[in-house]
PDB file of C-alpha atoms in Angstrom:
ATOM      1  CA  UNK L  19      49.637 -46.365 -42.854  1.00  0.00           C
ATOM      2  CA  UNK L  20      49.067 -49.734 -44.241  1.00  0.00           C
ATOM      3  CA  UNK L  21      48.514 -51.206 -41.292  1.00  0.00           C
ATOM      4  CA  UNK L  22      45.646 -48.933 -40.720  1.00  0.00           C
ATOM      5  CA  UNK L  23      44.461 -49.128 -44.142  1.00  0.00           C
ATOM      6  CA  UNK L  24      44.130 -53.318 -43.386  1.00  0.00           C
ATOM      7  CA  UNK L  25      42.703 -52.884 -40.265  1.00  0.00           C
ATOM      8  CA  UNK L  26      39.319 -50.265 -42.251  1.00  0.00           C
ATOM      9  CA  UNK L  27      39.308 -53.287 -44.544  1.00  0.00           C
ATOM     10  CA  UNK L  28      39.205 -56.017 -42.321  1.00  0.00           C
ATOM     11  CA  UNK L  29      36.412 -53.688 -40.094  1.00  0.00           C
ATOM     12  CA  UNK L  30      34.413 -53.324 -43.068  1.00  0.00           C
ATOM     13  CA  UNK L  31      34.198 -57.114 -44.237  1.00  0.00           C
ATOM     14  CA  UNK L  32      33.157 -57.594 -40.832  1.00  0.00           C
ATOM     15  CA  UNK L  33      30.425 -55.264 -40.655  1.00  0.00           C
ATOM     16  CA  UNK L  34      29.371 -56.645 -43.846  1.00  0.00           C
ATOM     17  CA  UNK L  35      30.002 -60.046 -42.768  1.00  0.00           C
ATOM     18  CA  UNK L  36      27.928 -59.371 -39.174  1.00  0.00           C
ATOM     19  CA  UNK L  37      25.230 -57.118 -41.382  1.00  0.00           C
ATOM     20  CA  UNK L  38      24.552 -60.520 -43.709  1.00  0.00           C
ATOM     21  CA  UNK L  39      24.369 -62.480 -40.853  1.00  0.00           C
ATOM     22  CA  UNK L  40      21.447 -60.149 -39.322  1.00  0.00           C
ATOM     23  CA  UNK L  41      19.488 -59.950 -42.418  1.00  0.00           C
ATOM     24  CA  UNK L  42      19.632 -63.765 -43.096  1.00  0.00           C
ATOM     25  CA  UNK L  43      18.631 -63.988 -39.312  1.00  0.00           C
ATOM     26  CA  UNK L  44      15.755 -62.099 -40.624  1.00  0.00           C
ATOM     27  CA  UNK L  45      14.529 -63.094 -43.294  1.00  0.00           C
ATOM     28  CA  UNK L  46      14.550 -66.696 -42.004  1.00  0.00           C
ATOM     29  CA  UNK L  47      12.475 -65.706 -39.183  1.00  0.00           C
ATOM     30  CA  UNK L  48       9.473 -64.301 -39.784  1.00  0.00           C
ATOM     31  CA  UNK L  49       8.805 -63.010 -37.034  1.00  0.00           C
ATOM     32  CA  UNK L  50      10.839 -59.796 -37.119  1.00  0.00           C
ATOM     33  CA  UNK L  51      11.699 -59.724 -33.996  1.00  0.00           C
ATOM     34  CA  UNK L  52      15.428 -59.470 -32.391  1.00  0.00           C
ATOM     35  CA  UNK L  53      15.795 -62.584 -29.834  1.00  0.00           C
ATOM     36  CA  UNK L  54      19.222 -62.719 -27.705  1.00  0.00           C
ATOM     37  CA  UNK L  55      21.266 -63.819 -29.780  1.00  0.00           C
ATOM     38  CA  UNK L  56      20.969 -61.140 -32.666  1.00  0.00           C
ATOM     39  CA  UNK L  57      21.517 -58.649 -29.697  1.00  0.00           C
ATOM     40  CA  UNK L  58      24.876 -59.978 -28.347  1.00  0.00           C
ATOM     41  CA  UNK L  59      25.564 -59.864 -32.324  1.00  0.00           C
ATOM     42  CA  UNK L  60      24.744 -56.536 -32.361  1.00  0.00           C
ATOM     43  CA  UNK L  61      27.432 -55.669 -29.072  1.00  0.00           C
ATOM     44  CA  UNK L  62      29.776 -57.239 -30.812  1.00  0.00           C
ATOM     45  CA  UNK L  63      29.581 -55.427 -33.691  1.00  0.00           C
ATOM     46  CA  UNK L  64      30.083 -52.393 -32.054  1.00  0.00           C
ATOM     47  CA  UNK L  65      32.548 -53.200 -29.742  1.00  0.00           C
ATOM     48  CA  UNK L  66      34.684 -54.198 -32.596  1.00  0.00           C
ATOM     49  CA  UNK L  67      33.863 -51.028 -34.433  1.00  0.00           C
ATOM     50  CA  UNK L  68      34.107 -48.553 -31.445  1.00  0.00           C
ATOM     51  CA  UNK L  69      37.341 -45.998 -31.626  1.00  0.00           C
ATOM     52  CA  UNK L  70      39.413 -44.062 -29.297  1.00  0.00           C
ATOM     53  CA  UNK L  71      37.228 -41.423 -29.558  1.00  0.00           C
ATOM     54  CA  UNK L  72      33.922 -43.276 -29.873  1.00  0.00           C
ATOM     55  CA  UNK L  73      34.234 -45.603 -27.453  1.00  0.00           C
ATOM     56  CA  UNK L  74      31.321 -47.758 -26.488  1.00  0.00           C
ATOM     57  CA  UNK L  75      29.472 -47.906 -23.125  1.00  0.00           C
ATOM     58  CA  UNK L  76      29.678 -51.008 -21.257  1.00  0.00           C
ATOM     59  CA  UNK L  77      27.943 -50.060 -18.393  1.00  0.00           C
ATOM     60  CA  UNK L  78      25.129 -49.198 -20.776  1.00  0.00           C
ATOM     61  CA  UNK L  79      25.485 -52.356 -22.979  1.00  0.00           C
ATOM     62  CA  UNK L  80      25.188 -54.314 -19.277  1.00  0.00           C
ATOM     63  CA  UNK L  81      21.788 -52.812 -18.469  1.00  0.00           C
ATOM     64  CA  UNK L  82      20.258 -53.703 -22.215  1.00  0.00           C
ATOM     65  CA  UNK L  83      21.004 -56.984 -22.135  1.00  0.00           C
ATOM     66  CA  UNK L  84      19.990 -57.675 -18.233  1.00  0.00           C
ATOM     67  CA  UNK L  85      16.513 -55.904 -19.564  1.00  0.00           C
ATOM     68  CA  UNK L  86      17.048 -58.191 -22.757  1.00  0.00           C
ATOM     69  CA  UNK L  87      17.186 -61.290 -20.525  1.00  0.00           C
ATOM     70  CA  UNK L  88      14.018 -60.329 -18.386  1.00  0.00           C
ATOM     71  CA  UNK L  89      11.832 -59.719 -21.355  1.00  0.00           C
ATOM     72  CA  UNK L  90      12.879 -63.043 -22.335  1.00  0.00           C
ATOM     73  CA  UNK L  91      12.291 -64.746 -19.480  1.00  0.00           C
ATOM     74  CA  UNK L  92       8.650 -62.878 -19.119  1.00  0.00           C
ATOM     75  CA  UNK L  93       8.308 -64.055 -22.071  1.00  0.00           C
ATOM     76  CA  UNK L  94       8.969 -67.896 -21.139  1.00  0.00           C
ATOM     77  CA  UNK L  95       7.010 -67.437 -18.532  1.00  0.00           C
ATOM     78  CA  UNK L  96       3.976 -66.661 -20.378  1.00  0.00           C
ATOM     79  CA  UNK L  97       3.881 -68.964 -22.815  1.00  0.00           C
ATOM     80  CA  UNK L  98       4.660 -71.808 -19.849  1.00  0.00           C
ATOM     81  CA  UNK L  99       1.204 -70.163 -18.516  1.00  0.00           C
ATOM     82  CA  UNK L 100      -0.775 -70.492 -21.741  1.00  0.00           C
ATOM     83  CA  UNK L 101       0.709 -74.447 -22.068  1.00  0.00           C
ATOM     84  CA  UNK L 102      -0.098 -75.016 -18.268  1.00  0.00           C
ATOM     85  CA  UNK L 103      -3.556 -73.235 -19.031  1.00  0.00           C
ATOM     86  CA  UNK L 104      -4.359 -75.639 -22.817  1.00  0.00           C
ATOM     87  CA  UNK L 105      -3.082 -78.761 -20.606  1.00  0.00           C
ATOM     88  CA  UNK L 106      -5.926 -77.944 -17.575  1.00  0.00           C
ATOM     89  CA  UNK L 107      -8.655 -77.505 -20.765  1.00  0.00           C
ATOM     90  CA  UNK L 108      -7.578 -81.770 -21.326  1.00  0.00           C
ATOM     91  CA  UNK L 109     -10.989 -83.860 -20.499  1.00  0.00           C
ATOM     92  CA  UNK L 110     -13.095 -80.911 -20.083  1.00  0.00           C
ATOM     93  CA  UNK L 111     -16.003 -79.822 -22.867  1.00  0.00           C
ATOM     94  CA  UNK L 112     -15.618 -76.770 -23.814  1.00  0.00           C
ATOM     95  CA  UNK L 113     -17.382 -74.877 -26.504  1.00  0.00           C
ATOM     96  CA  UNK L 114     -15.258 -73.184 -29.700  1.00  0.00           C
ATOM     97  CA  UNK L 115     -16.403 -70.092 -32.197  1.00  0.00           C
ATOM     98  CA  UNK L 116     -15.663 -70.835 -36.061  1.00  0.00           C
ATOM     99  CA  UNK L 117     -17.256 -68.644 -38.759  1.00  0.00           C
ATOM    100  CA  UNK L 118     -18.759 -70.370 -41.246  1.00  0.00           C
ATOM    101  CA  UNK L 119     -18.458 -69.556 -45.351  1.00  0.00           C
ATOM    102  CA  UNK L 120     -21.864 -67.266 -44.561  1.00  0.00           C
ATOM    103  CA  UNK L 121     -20.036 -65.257 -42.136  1.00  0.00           C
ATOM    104  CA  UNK L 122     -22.437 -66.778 -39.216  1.00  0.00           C
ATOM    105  CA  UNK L 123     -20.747 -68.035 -36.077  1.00  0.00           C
ATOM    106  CA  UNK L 124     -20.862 -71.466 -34.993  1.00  0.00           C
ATOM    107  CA  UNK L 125     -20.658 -73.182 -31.558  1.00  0.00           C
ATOM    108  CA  UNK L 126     -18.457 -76.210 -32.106  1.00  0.00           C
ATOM    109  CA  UNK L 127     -18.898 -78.225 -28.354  1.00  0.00           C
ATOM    110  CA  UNK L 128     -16.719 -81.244 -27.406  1.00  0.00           C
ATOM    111  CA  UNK L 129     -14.330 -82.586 -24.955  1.00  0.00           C
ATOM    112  CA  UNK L 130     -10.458 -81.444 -25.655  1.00  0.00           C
ATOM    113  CA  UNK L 131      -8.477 -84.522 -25.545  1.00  0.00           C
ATOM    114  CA  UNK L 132      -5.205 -83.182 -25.874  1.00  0.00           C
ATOM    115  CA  UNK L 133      -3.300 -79.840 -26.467  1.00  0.00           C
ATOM    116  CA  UNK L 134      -0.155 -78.769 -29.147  1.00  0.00           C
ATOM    117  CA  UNK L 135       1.889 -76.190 -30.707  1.00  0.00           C
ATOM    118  CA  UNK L 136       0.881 -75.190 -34.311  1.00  0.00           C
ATOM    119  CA  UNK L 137       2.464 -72.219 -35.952  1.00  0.00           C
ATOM    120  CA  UNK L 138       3.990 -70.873 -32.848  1.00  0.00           C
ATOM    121  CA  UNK L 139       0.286 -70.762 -31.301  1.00  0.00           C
ATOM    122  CA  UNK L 140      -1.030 -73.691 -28.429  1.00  0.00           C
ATOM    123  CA  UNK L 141      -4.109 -75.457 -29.959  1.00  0.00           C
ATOM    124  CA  UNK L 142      -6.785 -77.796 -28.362  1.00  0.00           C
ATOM    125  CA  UNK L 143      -7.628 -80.768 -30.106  1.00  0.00           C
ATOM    126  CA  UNK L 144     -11.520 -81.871 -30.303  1.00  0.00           C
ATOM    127  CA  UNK L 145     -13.064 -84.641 -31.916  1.00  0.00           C
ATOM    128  CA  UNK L 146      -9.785 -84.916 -33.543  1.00  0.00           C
ATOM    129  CA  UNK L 147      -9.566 -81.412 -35.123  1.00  0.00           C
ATOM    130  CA  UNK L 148      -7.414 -78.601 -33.613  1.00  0.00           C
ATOM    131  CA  UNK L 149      -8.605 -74.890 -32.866  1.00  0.00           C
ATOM    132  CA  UNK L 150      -6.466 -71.983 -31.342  1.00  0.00           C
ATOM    133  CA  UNK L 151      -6.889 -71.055 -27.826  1.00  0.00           C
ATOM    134  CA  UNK L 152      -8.758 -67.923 -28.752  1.00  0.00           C
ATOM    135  CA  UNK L 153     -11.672 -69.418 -30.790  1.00  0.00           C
ATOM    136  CA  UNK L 154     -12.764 -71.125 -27.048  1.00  0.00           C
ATOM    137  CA  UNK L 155     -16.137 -69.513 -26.457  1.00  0.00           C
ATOM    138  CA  UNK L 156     -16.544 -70.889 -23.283  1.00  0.00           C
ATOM    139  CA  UNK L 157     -15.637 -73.916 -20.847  1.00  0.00           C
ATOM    140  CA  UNK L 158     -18.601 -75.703 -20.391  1.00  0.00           C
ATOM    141  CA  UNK L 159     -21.463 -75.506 -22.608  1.00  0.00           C
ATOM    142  CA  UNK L 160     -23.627 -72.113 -23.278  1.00  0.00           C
ATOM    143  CA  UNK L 161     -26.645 -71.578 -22.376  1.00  0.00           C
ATOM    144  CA  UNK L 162     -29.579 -72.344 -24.886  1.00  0.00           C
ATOM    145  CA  UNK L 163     -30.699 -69.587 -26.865  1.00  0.00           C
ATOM    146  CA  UNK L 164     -34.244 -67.943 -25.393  1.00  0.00           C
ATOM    147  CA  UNK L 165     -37.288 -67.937 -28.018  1.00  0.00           C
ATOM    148  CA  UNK L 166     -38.125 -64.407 -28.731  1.00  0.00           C
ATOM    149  CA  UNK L 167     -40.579 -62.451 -26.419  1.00  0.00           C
ATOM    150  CA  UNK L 168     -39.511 -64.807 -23.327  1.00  0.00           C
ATOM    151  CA  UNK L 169     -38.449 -62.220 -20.474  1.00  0.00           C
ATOM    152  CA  UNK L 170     -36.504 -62.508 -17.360  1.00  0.00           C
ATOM    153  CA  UNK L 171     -39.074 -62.535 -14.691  1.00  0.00           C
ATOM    154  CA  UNK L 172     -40.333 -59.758 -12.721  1.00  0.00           C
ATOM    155  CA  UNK L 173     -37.445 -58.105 -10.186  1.00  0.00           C
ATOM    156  CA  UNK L 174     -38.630 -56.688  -6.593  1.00  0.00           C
ATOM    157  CA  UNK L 175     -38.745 -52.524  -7.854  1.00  0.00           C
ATOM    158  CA  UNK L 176     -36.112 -50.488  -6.240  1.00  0.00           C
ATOM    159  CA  UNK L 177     -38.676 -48.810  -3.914  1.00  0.00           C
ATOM    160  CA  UNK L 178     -39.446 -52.551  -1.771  1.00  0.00           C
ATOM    161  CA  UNK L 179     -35.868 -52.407  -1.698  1.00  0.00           C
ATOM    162  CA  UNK L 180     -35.169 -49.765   0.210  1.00  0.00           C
ATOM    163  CA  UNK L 181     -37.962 -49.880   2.282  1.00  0.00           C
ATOM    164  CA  UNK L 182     -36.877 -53.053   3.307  1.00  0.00           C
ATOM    165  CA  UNK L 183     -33.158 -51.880   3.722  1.00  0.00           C
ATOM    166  CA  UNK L 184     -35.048 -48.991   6.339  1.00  0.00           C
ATOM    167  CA  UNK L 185     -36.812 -51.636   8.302  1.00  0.00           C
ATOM    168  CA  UNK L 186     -33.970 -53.511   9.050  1.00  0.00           C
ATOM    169  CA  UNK L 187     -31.983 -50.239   9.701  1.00  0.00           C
ATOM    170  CA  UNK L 188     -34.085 -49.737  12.234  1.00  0.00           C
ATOM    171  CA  UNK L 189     -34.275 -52.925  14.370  1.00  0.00           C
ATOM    172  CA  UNK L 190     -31.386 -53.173  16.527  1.00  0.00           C
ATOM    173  CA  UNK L 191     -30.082 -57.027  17.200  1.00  0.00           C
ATOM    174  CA  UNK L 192     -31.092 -58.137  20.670  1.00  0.00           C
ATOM    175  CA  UNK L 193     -28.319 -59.182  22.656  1.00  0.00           C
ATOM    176  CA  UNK L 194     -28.939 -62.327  25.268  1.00  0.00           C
ATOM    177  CA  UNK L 195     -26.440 -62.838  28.058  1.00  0.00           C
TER     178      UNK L 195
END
């Protein structure tokens, strides 16, 4: 009986030991999210908890943890895209929204001269100040603004359209041997 009254002891300072490990894993991250490492915690934890009668599934535990890895390594994946994508911006001018103190958006336009990481985020560097890949507008330059009352110029009406679209309907290719 004392054997089995050291072993609920020893159990318990390990959950409590594996239970401070996971929230200082947390708290130091910010992110709240669980990364491999915290899961494979987690299996161990309740493979050394699991009983006789509670006994944990393996085969279950195996399928997590290949699904674990693949999210992972979507997950590398994408942000080896978004790098590969901020290093093909490098040399090109592209044109950045920023809000001003008003509230009014401005068009910031340079050429990105290099790319970074900054608070877990890829940034472009322009005239040697950084933005996040999400305040680029566009690549290039955008078009000037049109003065008021300026319209796009006349389009043929839908009816010359069609009646065109009949004419040629109607002429059948000539064929030369």
């Amino acid at each position: 009986m004392s054997d089995f009254m050291n072993n609920m002891g020893a159990t318990r300072a390990t959950d409590a030991i594996t239970h401070a490990a996971l929230m200082g894993k947390q708290k130091t991250d910010n992110k709240g999210e669980l990364n491999m490492q915290d899961f494979l915690m987690l299996m161990v934890a309740e493979l050394q908890n699991q009983s006789i009668d509670n006994n944990a599934d393996t085969s279950q535990m195996l399928s997590q943890m290949v699904m674990m890895q693949m999210v992972e390594a979507m997950t590398n994946m994408t942000e080896a895209s978004v790098m590969s994508y901020a290093a093909s911006l490098v040399g090109k001018t592209v044109t950045v929204g920023q809000f001003d103190s008003n509230g009014k958006l401005q068009e910031i336009v340079g050429n990105v001269n290099g790319t970074g990481t900054m608070n877990g985020q890829q940034v472009i560097f322009v005239d040697d100040k950084y933005y996040y890949l999400n305040e680029i507008i566009a690549v290039g330059t955008l078009p000037a603004e049109k003065p008021e009352g300026t319209e796009k110029p006349d389009a043929p009406s839908e009816n010359q359209n069609s009646d065109d679209k009949n004419e040629n309907q109607d002429k059948v290719p000539e064929i030369k041997a």
